[in-house]
Coordinates of C-alpha atoms in Angstrom, one line a residue:
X5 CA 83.0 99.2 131.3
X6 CA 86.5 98.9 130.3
X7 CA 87.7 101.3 127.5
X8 CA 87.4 100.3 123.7
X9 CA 90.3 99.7 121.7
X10 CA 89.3 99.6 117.8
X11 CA 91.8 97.2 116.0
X12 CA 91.7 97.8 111.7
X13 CA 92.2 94.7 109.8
X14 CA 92.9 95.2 106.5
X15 CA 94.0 92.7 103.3
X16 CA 97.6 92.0 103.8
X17 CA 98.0 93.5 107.6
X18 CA 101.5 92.2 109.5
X19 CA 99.9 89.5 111.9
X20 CA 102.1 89.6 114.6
X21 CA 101.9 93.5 115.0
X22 CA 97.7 92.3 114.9
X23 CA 97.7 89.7 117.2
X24 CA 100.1 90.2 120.2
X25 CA 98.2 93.9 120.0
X26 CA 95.1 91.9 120.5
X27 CA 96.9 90.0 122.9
X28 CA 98.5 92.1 125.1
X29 CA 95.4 94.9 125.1
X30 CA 92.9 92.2 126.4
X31 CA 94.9 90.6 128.9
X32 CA 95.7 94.4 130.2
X33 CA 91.7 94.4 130.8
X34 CA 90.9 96.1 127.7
X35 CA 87.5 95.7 125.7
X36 CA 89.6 95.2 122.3
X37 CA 87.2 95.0 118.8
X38 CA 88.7 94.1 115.5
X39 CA 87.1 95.3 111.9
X40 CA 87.5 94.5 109.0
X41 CA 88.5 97.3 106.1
X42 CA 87.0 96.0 102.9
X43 CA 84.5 93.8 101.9
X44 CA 85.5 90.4 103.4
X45 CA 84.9 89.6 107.4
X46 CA 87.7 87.2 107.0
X47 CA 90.9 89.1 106.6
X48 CA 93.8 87.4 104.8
X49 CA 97.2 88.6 106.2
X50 CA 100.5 89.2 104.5
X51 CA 101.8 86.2 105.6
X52 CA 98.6 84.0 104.5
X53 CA 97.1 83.8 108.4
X54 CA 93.3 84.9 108.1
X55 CA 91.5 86.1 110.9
X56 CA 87.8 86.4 111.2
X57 CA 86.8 90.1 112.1
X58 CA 84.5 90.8 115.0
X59 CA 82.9 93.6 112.4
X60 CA 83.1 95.6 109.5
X61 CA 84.8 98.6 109.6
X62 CA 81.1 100.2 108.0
X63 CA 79.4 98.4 110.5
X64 CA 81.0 99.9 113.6
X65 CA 78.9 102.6 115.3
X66 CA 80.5 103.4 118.9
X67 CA 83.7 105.5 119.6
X68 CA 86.7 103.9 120.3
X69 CA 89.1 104.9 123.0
X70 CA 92.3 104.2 121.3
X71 CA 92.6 103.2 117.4
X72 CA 95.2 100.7 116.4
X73 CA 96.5 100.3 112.8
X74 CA 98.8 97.3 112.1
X75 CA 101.3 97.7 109.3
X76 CA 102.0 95.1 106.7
X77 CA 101.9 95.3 102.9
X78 CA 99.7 95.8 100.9
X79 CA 97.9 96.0 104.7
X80 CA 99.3 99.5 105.1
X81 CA 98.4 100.9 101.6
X82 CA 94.7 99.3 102.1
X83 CA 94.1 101.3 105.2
X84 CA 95.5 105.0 103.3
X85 CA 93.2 104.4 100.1
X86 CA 90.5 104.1 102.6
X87 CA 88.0 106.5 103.3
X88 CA 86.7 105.3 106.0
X89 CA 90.0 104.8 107.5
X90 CA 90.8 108.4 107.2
X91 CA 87.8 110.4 107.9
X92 CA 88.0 107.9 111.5
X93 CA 91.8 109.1 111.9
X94 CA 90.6 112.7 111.7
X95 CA 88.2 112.4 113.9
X96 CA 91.1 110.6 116.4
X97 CA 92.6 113.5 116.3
X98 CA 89.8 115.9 116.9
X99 CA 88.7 113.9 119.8
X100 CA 92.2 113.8 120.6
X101 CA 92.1 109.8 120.8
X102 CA 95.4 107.9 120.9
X103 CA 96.3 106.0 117.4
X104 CA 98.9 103.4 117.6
X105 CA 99.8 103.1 113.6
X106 CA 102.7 100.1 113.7
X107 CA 104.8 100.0 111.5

């Protein structure tokens, strides 16, 4: 099984830095998962492009190998006032996980 990249969408995320993440993770043989932070499976972007989760943040029960954070505003600010968001940074770094925050 290839390792698990965890992708955070949240409302108002940068697409591109979502995207050719997604992108360029999968076609490097990755297992890549996106989930969405907030309420709404589809996730509207800052540029209006929404893109339909594969989860919800909540939802997500496995451990991924590397965490990846697009930027964006008001993406950025809605992954800090998180909770969820930051207790699963934390536990990045305990697990000493990588975290690619873009952005």
């Amino acid at each position: 099984m290839n390792p698990l990249v965890l992708v955070l969408l949240a409302e108002g995320f940068e697409e591109m830095e979502a995207v050719i993440s997604i992108d360029i993770l999968r076609r490097a043989g990755l297992e890549v998962k996106t989930a969405a932070v907030g309420e709404d499976i589809l996730v509207r972007g800052s540029r209006g492009i929404s893109i339909r989760a594969d989860m919800f943040l909540k939802d997500f029960s496995l451990f991924p190998e590397a965490l990846v954070l697009p930027g964006g505003l008001p993406g950025a600010d809605n992954l800090a006032d998180s909770e969820q968001v930051i207790g699963l940074l934390k536990e990045c770094a305990r697990r000493e996980k990588l975290v690619a925050a873009i952005c």
